[in-house]
Coordinates of C-alpha atoms and ligand atoms in Angstrom, one line a residue:
X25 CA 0.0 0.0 0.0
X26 CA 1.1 3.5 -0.5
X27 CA 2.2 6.0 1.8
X28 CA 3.0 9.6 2.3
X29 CA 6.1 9.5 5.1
X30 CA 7.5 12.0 7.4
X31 CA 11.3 10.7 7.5
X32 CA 13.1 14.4 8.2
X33 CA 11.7 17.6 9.2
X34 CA 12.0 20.3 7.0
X35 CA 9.7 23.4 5.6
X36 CA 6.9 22.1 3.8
X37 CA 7.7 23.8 0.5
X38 CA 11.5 21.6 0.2
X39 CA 8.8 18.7 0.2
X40 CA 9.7 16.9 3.3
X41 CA 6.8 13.9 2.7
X42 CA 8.1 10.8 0.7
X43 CA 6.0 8.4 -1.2
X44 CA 6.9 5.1 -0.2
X45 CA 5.4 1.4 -0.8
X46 CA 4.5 -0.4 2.4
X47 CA 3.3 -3.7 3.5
X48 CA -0.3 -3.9 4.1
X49 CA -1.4 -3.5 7.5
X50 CA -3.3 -6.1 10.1
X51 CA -5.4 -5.2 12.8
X52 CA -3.7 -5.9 16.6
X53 CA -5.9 -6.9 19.5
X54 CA -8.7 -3.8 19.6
X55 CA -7.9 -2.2 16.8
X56 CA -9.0 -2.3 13.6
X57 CA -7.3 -1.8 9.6
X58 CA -9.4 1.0 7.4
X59 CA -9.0 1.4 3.5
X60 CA -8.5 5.2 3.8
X61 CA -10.9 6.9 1.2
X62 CA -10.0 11.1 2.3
X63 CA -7.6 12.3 5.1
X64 CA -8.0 16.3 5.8
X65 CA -4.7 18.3 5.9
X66 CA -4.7 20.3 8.7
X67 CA -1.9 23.2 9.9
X68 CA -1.0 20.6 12.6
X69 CA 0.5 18.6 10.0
X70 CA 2.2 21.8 8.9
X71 CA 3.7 21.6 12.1
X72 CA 4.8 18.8 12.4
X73 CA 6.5 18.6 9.3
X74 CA 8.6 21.3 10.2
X75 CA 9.2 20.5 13.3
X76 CA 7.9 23.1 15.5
X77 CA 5.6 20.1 17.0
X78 CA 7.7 17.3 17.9
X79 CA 7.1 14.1 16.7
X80 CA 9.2 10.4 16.5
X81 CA 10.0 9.7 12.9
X82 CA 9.4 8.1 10.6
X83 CA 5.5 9.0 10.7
X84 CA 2.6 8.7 8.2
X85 CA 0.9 12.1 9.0
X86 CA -2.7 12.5 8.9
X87 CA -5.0 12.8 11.6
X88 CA -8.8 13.3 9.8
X89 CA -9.4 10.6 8.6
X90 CA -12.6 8.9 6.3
X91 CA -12.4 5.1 5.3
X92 CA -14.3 1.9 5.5
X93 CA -13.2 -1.0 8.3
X94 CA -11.4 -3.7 5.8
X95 CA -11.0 -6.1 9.2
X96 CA -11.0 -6.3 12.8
X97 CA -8.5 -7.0 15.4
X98 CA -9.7 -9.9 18.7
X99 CA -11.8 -8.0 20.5
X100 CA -13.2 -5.4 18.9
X101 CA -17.1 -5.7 19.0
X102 CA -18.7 -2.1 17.7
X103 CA -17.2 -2.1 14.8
X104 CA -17.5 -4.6 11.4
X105 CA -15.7 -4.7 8.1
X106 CA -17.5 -2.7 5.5
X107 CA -18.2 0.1 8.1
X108 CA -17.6 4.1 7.1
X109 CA -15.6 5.2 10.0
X110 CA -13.5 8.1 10.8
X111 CA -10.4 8.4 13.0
X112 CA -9.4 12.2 14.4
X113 CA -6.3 13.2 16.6
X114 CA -6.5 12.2 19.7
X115 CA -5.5 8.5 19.3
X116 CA -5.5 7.0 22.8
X117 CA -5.7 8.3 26.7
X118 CA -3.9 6.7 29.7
X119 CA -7.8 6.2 31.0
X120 CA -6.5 6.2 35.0
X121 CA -4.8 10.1 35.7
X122 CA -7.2 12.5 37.1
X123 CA -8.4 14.3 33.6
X124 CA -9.4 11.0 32.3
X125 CA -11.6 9.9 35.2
X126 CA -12.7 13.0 35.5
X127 CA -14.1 13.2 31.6
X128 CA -11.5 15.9 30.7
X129 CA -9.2 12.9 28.6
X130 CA -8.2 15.6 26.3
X131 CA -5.9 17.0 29.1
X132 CA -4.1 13.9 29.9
X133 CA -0.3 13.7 29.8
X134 CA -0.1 10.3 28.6
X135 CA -2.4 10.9 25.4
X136 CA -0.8 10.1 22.1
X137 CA -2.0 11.2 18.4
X138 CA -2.7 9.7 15.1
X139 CA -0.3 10.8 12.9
X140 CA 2.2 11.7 14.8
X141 CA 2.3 8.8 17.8
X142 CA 1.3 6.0 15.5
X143 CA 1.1 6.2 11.8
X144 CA -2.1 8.2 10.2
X145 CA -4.1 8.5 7.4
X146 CA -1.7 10.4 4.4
X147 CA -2.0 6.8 3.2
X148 CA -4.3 4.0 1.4
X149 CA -4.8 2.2 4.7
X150 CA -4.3 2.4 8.7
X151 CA -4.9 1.1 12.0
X152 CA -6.3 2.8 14.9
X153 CA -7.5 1.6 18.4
X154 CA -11.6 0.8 18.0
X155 CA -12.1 3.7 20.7
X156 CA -10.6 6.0 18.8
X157 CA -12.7 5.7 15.6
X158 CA -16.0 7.0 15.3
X159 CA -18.7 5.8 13.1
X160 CA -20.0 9.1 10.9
X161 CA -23.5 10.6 10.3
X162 CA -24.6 9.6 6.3
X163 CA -25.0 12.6 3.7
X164 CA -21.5 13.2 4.3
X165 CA -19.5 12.1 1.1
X166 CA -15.7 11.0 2.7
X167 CA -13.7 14.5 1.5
X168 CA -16.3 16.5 3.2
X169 CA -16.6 14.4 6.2
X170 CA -12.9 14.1 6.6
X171 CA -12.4 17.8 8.4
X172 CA -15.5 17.3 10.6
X173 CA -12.6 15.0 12.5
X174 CA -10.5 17.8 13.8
X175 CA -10.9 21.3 12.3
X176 CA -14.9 20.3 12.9
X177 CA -14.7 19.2 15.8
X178 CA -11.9 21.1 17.8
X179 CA -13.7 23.7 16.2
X180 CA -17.1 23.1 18.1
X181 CA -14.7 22.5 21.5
X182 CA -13.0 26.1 20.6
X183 CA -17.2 27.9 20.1
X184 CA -18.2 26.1 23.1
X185 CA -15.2 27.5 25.3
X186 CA -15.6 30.7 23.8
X187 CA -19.2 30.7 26.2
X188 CA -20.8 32.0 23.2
X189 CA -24.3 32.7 24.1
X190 CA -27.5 32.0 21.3
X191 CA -27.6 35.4 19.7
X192 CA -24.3 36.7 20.7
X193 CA -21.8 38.6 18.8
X194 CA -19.0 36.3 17.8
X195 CA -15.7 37.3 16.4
X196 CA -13.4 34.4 14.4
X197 CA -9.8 35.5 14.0
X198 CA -8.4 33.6 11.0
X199 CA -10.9 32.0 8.5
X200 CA -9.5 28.6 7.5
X201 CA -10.6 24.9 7.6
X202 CA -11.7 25.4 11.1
X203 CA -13.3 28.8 11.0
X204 CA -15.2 28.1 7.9
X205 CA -17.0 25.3 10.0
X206 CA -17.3 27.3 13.2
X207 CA -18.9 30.0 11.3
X208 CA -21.9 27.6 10.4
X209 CA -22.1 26.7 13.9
X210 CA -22.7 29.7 15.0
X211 CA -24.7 31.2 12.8
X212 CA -26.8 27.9 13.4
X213 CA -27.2 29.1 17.0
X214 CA -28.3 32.7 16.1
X215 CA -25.1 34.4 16.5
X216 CA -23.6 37.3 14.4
X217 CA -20.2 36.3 12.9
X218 CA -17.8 38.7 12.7
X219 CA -14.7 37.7 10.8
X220 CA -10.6 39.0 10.9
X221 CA -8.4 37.9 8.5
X222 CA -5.4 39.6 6.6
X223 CA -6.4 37.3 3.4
X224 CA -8.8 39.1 1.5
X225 CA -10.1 36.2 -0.8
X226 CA -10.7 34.4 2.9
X227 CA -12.9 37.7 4.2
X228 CA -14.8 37.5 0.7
X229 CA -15.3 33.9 1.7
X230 CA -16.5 34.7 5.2
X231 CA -19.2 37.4 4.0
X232 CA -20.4 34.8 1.1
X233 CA -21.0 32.6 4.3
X234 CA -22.8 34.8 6.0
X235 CA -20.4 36.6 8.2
X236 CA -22.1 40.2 9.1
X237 CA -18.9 41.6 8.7
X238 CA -15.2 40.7 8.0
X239 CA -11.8 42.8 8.0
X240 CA -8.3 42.7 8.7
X241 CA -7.5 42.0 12.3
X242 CA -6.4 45.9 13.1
X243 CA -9.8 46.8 12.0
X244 CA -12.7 47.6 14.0
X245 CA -15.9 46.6 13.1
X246 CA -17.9 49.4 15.2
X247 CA -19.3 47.1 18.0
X248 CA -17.3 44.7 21.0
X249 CA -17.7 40.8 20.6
X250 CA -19.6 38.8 23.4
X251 CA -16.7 36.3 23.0
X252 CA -14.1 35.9 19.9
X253 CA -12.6 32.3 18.8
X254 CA -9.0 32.5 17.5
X255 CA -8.1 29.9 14.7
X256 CA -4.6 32.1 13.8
X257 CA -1.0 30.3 14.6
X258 CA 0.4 33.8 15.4
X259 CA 0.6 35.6 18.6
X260 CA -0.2 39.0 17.5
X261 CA -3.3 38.4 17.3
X262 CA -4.1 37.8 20.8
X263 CA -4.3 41.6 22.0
X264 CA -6.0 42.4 18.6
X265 CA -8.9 40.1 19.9
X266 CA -8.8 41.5 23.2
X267 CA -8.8 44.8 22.1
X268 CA -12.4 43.7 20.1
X269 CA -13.8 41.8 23.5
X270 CA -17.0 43.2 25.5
X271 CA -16.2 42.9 29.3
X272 CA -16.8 39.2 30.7
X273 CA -15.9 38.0 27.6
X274 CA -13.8 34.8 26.6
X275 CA -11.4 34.6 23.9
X276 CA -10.6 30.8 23.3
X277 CA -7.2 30.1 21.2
X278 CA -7.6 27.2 19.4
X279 CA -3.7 26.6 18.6
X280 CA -1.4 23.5 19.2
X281 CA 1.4 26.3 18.6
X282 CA 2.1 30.1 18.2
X283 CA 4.5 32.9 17.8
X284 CA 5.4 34.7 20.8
X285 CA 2.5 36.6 22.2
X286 CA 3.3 40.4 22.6
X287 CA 3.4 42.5 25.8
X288 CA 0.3 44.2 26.3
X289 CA -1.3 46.4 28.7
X290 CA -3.6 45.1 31.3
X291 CA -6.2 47.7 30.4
X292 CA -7.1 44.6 27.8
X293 CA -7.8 41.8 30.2
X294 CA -9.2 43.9 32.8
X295 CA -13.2 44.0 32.8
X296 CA -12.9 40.3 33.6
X297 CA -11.8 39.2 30.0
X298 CA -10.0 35.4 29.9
X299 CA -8.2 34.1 27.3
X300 CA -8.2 30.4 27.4
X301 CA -6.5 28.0 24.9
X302 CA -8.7 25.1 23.6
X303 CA -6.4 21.2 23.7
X304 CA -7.4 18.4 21.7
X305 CA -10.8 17.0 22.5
X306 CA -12.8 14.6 24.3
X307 CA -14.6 11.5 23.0
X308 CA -18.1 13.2 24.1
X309 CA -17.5 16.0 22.3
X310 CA -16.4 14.2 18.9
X311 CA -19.8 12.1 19.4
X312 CA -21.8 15.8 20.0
X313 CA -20.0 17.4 17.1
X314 CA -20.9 14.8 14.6
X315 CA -24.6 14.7 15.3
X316 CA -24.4 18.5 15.2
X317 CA -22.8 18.1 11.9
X318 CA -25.7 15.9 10.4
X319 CA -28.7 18.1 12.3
X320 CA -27.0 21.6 10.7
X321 CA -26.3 19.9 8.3
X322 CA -22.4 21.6 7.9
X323 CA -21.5 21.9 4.4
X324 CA -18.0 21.9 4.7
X325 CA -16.2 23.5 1.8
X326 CA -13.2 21.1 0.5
X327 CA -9.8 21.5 -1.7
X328 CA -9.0 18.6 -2.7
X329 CA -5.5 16.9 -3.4
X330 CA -4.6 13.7 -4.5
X331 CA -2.7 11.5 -2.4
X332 CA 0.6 12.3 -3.9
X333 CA 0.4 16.0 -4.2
X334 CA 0.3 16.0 -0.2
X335 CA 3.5 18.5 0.0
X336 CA 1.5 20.5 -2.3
X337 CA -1.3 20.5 0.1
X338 CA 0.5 21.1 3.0
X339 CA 2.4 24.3 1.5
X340 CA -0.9 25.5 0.5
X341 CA -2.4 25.1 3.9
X342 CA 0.8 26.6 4.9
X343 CA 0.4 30.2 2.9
X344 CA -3.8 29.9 3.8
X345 CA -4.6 29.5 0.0
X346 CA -6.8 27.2 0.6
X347 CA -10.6 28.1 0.5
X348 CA -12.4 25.8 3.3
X349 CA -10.4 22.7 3.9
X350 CA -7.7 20.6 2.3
X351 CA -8.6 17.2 1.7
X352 CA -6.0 14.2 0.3
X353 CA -8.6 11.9 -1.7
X354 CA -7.4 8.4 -1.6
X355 CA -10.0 6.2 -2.8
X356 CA -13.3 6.7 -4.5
Ligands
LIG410 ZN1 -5.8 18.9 13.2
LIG411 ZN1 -5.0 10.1 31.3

């Protein structure tokens, strides 16, 4: 079977995936093996690549992931071959520290990641632990289901943290894979969206979408947010969210890593604003998300890639030149 594989870090655009023939895969006890049929590119994977999130190599990238159960390890009872399944980060928890018991497994220390623990889905087929796949709502086809699994649903963790209220005013900072889906969220709840982003094909796209307003991130759209979401990797854009925030406010960070953030004066937090960064996400909320997704219904809005051009994809991602979400299509 053939794989995309991580084998040196490097930036994206020297092309540091290799395509590579591998054996085909068997289930172990509680897992099971999936013929991959779309994996979503997401900035993690940009991140990884280039080594600003560590990772053991080699490593098949590829962490939302769409494909059909080809067989099942001893054990494994929910799931049967033939089954469309999908498979997001968050890979496996230690089940015994304090966040586990406590329904918080998205905070444990012990927690390790599909495609970047264990080998992920930049590839015709993988294996993943049967509690870590999820079986997905129909009406999805498998490129647009394929970024419900982690720009979707981190997404929904990041406008639930926010403490976005039904009719509130929102603001999204960055409009990428993960915006684009938040924004249909909340406008599913009654909210005004209000949208920053420095790209202006991305604030055209935001406004088609049904953003009341979208600008650069210096500019002010005239009113303060009840809460703001930020989807941007850079840290200068945390006091120009603050700055936008109504008193009591949340801004939630939805980031795995940023540039520096810059000093700024307490005048911005004061009023009882919080900034809170949004990690990884539990089973309960995956299992929310997804029936969310079907009841909206989302209409996630997809670039797609063959598997081979995944350097492409991820430079793309990469420069935010992609409109929606980047997909790899694998099978059809
Ligand atoms: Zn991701
Ligand atoms: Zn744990």
């Amino acid at each position: 079977m053939r794989a995309m594989v991580l084998e040196r870090t490097a930036p994206v655009e020297d092309e540091p995936l290799e395509a590579r023939d591998r054996s085909e895969l068997r289930p172990e006890i509680g897992e099971v093996s999936i013929a991959v049929e779309a994996c979503g590119v997401c900035r993690t994977d940009v991140h990884l690549a280039e080594g600003e999130v560590s990772t053991p190599l080699p490593v098949v990238p590829g962490h939302q992931v769409v494909g059909r159960v080809l067989e099942r390890g001893g054990g494994v009872e929910s799931l049967r071959p033939g089954d469309v399944v999908g498979v997001g980060w968050v890979s496996a928890t230690c089940g015994r520290c304090a966040f586990c018991v406590s329904g918080r497994e998205n905070l444990c220390r012990r927690a390790r990641f599909t495609g970047r623990d264990r080998d992920g889905g930049y590839a015709e087929q993988m294996t993943a632990p049967e509690r870590a796949v999820y079986r997905l709502p129909p009406g999805f086809p498998a490129a647009k289901a394929a970024p419900l699994l982690c720009a979707g649903v981190i997404g929904y963790r990041t406008f639930k943290l926010s403490g976005i209220e039904s009719g509130g005013k929102l603001g999204l900072f960055g409009f990428g894979a993960s915006a684009h889906l938040v924004l249909q969220i909340a406008r599913h709840a009654g909210c005004d969206v209000f949208v920053f982003t420095r790209t202006p094909a991305h604030r055209e796209h935001a406004l088609e979408m049904g953003a009341v307003w979208a600008g650069g991130s210096e500019d002010d759209p005239g009113i303060l947010l009840d809460a703001a979401a930020s989807f941007a990797p850079a840290g200068a854009v945390i006091p120009q969210a603050l700055r936008r925030l109504e008193r009591g406010g949340t801004l939630a960070v939805n980031a795995i890593h940023m540039t520096p953030i810059p000093s700024f004066d307490f005048e911005l937090l004061s009023g009882e604003r919080a900034v809170r960064s949004v990690t990884n996400f539990t089973r309960q909320d995956a299992l929310e998300f997804l029936d969310l997704a079907a009841r909206i219904p989302l209409e996630p809005e997809t670039h797609e890639f063959p598997l081979r051009a995944a350097n492409e994809a991820l430079s793309k991602v990469k420069r935010g030149q992609v409109r929606g979400a980047a997909v790899l299509v694998i099978r059809n």
